[in-house]
Short mmCIF file of C-alpha atoms and ligand atoms in Angstrom, two decimals:
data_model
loop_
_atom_site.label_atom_id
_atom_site.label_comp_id
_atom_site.label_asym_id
_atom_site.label_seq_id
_atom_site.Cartn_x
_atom_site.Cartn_y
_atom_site.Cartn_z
CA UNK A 1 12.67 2.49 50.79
CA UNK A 2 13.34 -0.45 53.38
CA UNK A 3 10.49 -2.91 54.48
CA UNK A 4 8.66 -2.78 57.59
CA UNK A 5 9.23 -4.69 60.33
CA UNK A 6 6.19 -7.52 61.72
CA UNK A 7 6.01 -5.71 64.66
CA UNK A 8 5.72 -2.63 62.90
CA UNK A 9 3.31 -3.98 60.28
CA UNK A 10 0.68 -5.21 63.31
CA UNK A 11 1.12 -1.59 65.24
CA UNK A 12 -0.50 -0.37 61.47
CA UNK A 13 -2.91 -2.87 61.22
CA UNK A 14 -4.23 -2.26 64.79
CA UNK A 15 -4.23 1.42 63.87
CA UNK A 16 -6.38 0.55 60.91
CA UNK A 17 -8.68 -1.98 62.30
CA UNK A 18 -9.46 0.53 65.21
CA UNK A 19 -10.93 2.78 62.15
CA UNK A 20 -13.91 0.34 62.06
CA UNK A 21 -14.79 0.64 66.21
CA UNK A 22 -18.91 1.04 66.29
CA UNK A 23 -19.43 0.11 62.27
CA UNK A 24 -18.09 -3.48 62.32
CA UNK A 25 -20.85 -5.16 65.02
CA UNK A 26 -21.96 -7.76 65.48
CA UNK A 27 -18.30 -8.77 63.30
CA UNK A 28 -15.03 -7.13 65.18
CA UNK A 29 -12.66 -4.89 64.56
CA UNK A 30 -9.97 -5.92 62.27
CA UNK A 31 -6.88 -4.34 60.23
CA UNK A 32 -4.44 -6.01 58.33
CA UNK A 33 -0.84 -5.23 56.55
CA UNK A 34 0.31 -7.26 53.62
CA UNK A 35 4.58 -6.88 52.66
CA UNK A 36 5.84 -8.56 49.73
CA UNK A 37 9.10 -10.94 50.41
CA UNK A 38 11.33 -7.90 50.49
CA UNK A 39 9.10 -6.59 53.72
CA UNK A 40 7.45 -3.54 51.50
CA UNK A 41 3.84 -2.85 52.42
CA UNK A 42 2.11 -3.50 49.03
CA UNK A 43 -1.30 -3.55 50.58
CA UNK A 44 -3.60 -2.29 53.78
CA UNK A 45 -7.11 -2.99 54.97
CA UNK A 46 -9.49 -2.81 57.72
CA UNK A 47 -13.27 -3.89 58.12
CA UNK A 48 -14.79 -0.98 57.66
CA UNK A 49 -18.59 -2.21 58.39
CA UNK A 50 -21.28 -4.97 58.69
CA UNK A 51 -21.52 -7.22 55.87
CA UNK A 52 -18.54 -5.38 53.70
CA UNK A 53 -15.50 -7.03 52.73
CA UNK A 54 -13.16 -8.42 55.39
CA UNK A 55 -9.81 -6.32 55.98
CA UNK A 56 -7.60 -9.18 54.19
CA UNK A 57 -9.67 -8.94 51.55
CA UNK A 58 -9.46 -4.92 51.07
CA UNK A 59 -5.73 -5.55 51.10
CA UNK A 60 -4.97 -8.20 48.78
CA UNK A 61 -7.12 -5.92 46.36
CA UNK A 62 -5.06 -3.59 47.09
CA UNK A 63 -1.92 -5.98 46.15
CA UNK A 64 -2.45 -7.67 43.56
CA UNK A 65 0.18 -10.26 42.46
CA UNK A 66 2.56 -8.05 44.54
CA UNK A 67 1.07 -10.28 47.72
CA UNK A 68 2.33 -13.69 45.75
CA UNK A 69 5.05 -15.17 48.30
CA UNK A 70 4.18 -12.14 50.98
CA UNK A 71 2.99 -12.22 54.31
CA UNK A 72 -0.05 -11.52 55.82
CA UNK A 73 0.13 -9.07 59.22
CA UNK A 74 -3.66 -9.19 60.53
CA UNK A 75 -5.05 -8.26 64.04
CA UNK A 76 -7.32 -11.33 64.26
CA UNK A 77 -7.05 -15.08 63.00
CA UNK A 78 -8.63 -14.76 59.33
CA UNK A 79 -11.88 -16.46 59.20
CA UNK A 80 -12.67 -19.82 57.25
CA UNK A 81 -16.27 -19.84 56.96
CA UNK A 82 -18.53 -17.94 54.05
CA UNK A 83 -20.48 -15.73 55.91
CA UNK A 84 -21.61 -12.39 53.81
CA UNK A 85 -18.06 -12.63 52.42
CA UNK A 86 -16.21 -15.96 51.45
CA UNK A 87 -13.88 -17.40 53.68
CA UNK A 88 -10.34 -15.30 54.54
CA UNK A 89 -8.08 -18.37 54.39
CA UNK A 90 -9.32 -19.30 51.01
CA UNK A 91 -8.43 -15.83 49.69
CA UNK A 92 -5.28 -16.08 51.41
CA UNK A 93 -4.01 -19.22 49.79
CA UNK A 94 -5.46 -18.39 46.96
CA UNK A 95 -3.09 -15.12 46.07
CA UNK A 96 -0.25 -17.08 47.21
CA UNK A 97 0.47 -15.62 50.46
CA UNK A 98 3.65 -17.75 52.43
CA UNK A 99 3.64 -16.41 55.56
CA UNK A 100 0.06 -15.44 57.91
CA UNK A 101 1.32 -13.27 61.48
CA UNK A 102 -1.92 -12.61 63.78
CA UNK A 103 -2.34 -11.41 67.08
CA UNK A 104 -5.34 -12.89 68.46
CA UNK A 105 -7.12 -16.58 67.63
CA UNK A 106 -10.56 -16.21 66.68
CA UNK A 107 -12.77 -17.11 69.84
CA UNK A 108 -15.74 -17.54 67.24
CA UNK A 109 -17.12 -20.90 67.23
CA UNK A 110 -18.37 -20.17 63.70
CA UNK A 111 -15.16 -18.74 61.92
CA UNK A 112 -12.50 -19.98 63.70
CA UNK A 113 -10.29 -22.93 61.77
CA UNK A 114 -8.77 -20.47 59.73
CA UNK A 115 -4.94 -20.89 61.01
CA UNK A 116 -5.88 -24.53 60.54
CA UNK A 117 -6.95 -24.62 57.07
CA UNK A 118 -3.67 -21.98 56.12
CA UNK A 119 -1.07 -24.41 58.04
CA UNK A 120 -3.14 -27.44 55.62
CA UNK A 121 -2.31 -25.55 52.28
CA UNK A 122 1.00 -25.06 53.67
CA UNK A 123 1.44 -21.31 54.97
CA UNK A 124 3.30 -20.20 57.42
CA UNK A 125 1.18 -19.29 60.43
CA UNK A 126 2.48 -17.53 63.74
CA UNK A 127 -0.05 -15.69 66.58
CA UNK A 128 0.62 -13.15 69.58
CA UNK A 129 2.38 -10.56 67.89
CA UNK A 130 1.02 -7.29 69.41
CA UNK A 131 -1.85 -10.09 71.04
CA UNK A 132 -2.53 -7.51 74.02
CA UNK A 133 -2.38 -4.33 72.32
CA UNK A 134 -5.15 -6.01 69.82
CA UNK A 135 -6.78 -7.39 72.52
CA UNK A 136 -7.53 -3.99 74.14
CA UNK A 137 -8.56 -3.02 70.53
CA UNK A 138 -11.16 -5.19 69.98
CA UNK A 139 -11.91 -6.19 73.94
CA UNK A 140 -15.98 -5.64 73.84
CA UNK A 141 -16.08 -8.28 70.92
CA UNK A 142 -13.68 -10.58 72.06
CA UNK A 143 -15.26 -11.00 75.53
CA UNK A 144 -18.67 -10.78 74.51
CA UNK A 145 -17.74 -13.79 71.99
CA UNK A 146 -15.82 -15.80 74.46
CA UNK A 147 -18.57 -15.75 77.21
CA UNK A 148 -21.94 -14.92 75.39
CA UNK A 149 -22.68 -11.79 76.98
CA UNK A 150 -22.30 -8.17 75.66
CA UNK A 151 -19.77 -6.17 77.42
CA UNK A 152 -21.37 -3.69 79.43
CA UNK A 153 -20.19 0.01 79.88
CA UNK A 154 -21.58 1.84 82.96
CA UNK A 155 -21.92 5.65 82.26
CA UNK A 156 -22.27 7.71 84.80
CA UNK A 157 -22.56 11.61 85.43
CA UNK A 158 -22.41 12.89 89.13
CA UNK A 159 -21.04 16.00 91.22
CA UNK A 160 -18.43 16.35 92.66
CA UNK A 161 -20.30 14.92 95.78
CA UNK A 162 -21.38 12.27 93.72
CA UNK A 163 -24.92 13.03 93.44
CA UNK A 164 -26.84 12.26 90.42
CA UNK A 165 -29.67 14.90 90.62
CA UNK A 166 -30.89 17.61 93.12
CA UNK A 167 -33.30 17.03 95.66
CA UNK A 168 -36.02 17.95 93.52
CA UNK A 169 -35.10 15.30 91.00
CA UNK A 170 -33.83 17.79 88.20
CA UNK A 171 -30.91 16.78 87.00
CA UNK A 172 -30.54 18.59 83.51
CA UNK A 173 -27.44 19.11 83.35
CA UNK A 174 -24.99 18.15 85.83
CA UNK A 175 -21.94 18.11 83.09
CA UNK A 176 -21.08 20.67 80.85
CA UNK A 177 -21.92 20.55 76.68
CA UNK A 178 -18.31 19.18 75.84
CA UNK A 179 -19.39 16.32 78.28
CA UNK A 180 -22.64 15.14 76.54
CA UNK A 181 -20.93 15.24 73.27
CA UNK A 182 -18.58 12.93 74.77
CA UNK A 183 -21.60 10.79 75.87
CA UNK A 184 -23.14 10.79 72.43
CA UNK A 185 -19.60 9.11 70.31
CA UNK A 186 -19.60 6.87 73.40
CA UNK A 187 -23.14 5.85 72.13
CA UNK A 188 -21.69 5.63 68.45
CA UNK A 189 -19.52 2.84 69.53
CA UNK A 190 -22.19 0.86 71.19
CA UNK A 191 -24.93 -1.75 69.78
CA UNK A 192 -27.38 -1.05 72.74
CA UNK A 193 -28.21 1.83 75.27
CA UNK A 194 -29.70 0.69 78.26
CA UNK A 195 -31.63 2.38 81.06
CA UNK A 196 -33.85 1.72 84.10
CA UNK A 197 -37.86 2.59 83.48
CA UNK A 198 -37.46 5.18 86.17
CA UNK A 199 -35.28 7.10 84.24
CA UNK A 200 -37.68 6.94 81.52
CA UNK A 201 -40.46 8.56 84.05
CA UNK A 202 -38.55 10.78 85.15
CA UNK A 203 -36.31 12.39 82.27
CA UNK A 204 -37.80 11.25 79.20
CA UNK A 205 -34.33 10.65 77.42
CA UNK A 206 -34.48 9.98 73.64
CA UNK A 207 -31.53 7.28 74.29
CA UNK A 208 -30.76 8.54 70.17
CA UNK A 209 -26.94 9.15 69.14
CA UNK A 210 -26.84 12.37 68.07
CA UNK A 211 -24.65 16.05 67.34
CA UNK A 212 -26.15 17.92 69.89
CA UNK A 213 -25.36 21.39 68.43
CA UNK A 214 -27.41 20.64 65.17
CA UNK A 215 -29.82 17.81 66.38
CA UNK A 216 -29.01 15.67 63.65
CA UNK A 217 -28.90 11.86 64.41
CA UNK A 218 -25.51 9.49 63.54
CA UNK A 219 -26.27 7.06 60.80
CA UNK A 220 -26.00 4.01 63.07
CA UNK A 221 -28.30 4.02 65.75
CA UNK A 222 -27.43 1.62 68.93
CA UNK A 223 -31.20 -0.68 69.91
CA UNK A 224 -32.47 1.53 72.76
CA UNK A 225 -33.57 -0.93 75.69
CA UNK A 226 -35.59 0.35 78.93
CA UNK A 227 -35.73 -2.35 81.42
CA UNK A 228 -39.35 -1.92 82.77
CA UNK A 229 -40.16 -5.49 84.86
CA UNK A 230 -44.24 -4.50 84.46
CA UNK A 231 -44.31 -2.46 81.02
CA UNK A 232 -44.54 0.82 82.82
CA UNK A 233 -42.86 3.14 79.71
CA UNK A 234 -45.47 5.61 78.75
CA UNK A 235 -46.83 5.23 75.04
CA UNK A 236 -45.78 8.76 74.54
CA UNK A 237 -42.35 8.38 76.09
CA UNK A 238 -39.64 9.70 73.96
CA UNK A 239 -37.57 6.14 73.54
CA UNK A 240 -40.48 5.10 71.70
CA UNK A 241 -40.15 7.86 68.97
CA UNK A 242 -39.28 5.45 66.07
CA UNK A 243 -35.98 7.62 65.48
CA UNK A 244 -34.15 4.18 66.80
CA UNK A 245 -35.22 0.58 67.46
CA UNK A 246 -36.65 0.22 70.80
CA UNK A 247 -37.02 -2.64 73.31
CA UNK A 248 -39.04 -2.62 76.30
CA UNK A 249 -37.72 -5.72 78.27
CA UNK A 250 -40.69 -7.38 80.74
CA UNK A 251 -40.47 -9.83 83.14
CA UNK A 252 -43.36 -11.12 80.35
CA UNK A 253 -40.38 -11.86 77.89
CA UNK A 254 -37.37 -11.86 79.75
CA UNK A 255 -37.97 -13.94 82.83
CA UNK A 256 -37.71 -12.40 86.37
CA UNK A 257 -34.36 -12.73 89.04
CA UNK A 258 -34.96 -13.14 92.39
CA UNK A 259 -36.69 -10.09 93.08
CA UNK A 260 -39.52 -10.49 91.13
CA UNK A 261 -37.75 -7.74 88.37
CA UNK A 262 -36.24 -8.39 84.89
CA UNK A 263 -33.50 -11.19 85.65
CA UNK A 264 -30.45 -9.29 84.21
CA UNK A 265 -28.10 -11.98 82.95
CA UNK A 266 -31.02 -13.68 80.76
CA UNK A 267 -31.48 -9.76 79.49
CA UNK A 268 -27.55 -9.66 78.32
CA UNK A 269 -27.99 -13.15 77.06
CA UNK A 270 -30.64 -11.87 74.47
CA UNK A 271 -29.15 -8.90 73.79
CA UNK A 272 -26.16 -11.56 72.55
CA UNK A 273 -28.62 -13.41 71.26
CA UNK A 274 -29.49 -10.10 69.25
CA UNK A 275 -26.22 -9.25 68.27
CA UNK A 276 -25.09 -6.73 70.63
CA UNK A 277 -21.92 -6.92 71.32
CA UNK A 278 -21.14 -3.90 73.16
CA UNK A 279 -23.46 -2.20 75.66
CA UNK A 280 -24.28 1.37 77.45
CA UNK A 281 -25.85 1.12 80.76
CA UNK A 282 -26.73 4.97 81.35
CA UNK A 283 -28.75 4.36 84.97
CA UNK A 284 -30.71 5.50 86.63
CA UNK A 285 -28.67 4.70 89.70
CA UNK A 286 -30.93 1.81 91.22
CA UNK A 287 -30.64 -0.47 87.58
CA UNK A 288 -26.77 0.67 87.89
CA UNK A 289 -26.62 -0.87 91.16
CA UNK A 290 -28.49 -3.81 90.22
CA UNK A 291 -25.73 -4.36 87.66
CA UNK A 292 -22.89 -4.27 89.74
CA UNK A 293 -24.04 -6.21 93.05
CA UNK A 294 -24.63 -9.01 90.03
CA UNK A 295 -21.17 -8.42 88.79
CA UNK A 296 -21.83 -7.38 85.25
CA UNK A 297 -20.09 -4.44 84.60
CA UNK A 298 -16.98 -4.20 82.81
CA UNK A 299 -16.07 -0.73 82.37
CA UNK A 300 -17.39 2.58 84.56
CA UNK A 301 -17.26 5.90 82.54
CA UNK A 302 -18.49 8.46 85.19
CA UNK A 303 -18.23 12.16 84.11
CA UNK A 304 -17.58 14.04 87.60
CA UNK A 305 -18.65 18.06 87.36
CA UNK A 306 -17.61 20.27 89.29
CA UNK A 307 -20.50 20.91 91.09
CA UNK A 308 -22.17 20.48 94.67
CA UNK A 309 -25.56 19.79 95.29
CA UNK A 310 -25.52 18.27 99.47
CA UNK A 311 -28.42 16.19 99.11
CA UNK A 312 -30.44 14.31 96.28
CA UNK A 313 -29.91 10.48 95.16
CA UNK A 314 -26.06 9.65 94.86
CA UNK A 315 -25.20 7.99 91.42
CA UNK A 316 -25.47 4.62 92.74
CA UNK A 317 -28.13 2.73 94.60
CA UNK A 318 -27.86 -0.48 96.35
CA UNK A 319 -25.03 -1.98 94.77
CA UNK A 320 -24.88 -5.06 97.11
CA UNK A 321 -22.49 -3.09 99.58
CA UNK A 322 -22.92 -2.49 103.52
CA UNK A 323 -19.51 -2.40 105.12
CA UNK A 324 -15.99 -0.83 103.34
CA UNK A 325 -14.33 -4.33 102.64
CA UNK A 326 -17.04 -5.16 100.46
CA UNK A 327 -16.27 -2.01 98.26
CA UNK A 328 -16.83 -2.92 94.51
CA UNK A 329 -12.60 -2.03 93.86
CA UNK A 330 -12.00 -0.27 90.64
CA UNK A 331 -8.35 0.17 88.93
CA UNK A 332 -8.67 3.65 87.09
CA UNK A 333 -6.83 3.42 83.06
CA UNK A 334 -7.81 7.14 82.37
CA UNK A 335 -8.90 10.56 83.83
CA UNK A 336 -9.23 12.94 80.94
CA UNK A 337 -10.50 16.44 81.18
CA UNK A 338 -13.55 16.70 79.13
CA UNK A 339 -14.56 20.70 79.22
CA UNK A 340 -15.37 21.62 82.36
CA UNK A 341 -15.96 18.23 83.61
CA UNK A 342 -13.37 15.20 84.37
CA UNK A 343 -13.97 12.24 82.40
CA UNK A 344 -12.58 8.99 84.98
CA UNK A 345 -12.40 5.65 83.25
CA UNK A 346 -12.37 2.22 85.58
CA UNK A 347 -12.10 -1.35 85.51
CA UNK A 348 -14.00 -3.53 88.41
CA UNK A 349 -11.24 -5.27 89.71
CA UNK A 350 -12.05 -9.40 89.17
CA UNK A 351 -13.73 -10.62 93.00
CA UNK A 352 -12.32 -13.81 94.49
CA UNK A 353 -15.47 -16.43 94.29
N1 NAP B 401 -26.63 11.30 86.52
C1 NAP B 401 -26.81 10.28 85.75
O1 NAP B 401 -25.89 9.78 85.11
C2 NAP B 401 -28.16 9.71 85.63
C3 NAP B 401 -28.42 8.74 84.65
C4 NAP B 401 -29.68 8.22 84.58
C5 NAP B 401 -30.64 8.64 85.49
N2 NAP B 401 -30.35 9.57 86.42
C6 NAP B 401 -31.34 9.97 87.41
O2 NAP B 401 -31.76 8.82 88.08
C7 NAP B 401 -33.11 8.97 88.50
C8 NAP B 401 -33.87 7.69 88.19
O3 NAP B 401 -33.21 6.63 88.83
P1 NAP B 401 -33.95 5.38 89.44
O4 NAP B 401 -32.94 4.71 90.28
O5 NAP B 401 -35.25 5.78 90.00
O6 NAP B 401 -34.31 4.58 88.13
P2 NAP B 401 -33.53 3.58 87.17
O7 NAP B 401 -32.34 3.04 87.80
O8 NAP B 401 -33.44 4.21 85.83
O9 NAP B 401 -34.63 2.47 87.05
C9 NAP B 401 -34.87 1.67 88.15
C10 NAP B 401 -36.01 0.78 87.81
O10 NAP B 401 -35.60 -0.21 86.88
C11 NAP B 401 -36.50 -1.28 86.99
N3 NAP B 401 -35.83 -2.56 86.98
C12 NAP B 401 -36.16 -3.62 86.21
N4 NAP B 401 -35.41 -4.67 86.48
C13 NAP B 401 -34.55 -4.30 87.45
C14 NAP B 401 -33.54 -4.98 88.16
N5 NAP B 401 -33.24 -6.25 87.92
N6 NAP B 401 -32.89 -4.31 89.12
C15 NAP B 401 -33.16 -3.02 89.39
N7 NAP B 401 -34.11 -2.32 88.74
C16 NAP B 401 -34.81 -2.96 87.78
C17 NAP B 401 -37.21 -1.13 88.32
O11 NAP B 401 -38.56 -0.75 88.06
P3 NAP B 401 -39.61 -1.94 87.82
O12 NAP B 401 -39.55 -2.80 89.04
O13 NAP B 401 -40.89 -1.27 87.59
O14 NAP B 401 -39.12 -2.65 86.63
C18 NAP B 401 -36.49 0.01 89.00
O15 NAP B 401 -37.31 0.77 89.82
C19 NAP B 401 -33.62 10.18 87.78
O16 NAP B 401 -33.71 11.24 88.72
C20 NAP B 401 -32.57 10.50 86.76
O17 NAP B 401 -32.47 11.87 86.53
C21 NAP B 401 -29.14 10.11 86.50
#
């Protein structure tokens, strides 16, 4: 059997590291490859959840002495601080390990130094191989880390007329089964589900990740948050089951924006703060809006049934637009069909200041 190519090695490793996606937060996602000097993989890892062993670690477990003189191919810079887990580098150097390849520096304050303290004890150290592929893999960590705010996901479900409940208000259900099952992994991969107090009034959601055919809930809850300026959730209300952790953000602890409600970049900040990394805003419309106008969305997820309703709130309120050049522009990366319903993914194109 040949060896693998670098290249090749990091396409693995990103394959791997993507294994960990909704297990790993408030840590990222990371995979790594080790080949021994003839380019044979001897060893693989990922980091498979909070507070277990680091991918580089699984791997040189995995190798042995074969690693001695081998390189390392890892999707992130290997970390130099002892955290739950001793420090990467150290384990690196340690098995005798000549050559490190990694796509993306660490942005962490905390671990970063790692490339340094390799290059010190006199490995070989080389970045951006793969960098954007691994940068799309592990995007909501990597931004959140960078600028100290989770990345925010805006899920939406609407008509084909865009509405996001009839006239009446009811609005269970506007997509079909396959759809909501969609909606419940999405909230798998997340730290935090978010939605507006009104939403709470008027639906009751349980905000829980869950199989909806059997009811039972995933192991790893996201923090359910209800943004409620004045502490309006009912005691009853459903969020408040205990079947998750709950937080009703207040003006009382948050700190109010310039309309008087719950000033939304301090909430992100202590959701950071918290360890979220990775958010789901799920409306109502009017908190949606409220998100955008402040620019604070990253990603829009809006299921789109085919349906018609002609009247009824549209799935966004007051998003800071009055006239068509002030459009909030979005560049679409994926329609999929999701049963009945289509599934459109979107990126708010960056505004000029
Ligand atoms: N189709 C969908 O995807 C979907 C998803 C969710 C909900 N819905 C529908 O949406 C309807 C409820 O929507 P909604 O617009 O009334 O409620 P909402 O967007 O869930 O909540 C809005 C409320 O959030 C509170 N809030 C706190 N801080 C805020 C801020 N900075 N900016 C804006 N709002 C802030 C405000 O109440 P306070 O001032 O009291 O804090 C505001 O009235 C329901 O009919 C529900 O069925 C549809």
């Amino acid at each position: 059997m040949g060896g693998v190519s670098v290249d090749e090695a990091m396409r693995r490793a990103i394959e791997l590291g993507a294994r960990g996606l909704g297990t790993t937060s408030p840590n990222p996602v990371v995979g790594c490859v080790l080949l021994d000097p003839d380019g044979t993989v001897v060893g693989e890892g990922f980091h498979a959840y909070t507070g277990g062993p680091h991918a580089e670690i699984v791997a040189l477990a995995q190798a042995g002495e074969r690693a001695r003189g081998g390189t390392a191919v890892v999707t992130l810079e290997p970390c130099d601080h002892t955290g739950r887990t001793g420090p990467c580098s150290h384990a690196l150097i340690r098995a005798g390990i000549a050559r490190v390849v990694v796509a993306v520096p660490d942005p962490n304050p905390v671990a970063s130094g790692g490339a340094a303290t390799l290059r010190a004890a006199g490995v070989r150290v080389e970045f951006g191989v793969r960098a954007d592929e691994a940068e799309a893999g592990n995007v909501a960590w990597l931004t959140s880390m960078r600028r100290g705010w989770p990345y925010l996901i805006w899920k939406y479900a609407a008509t084909l007329d865009g509405r996001s409940a009839a006239v009446d208000g009811s609005s269970m259900w506007i997509t079909s089964e396959a759809a909501r099952m969609d909606v419940h992994a999405l909230r798998g991969t997340v730290d935090a589900v978010i939605a507006g107090v009104g939403t709470v009034l008027t639906d009751d959601p349980r905000l829980t990740a869950r199989n909806l055919r059997d009811g039972t809930l995933a192991i790893r809850q996201p923090l359910r948050v209800v943004v409620d300026s004045a502490g309006r959730t009912p005691a009853d209300a459903r969020v408040r089951d205990g079947a998750a952790r709950t937080w009703i953000a207040t003006v009382a602890e948050v700190g109010a924006g310039p309309d008087g409600r719950v000033d939304l970049p301090a909430l992100l900040a202590e959701l950071h703060h918290r360890g979220v990394r990775a958010a789901l805003l799920e409306g109502g419309p009017r908190l949606a809006g409220a998100f955008l106008a402040a620019g604070l969305v990253d990603r829009v997820v809006g299921y789109v049934a085919p349906k018609l309703l002609g009247g009824g709130p549209t799935a966004l309120i007051d998003a800071g637009v009055t006239t068509i050049a002030d459009a909030i522009d979005l560049e679409l990366t994926d329609v999929t069909r999701v049963g009945s319903d289509l599934r459109i993914t979107a990126l708010p194109r960056k505004r000029e200041a």
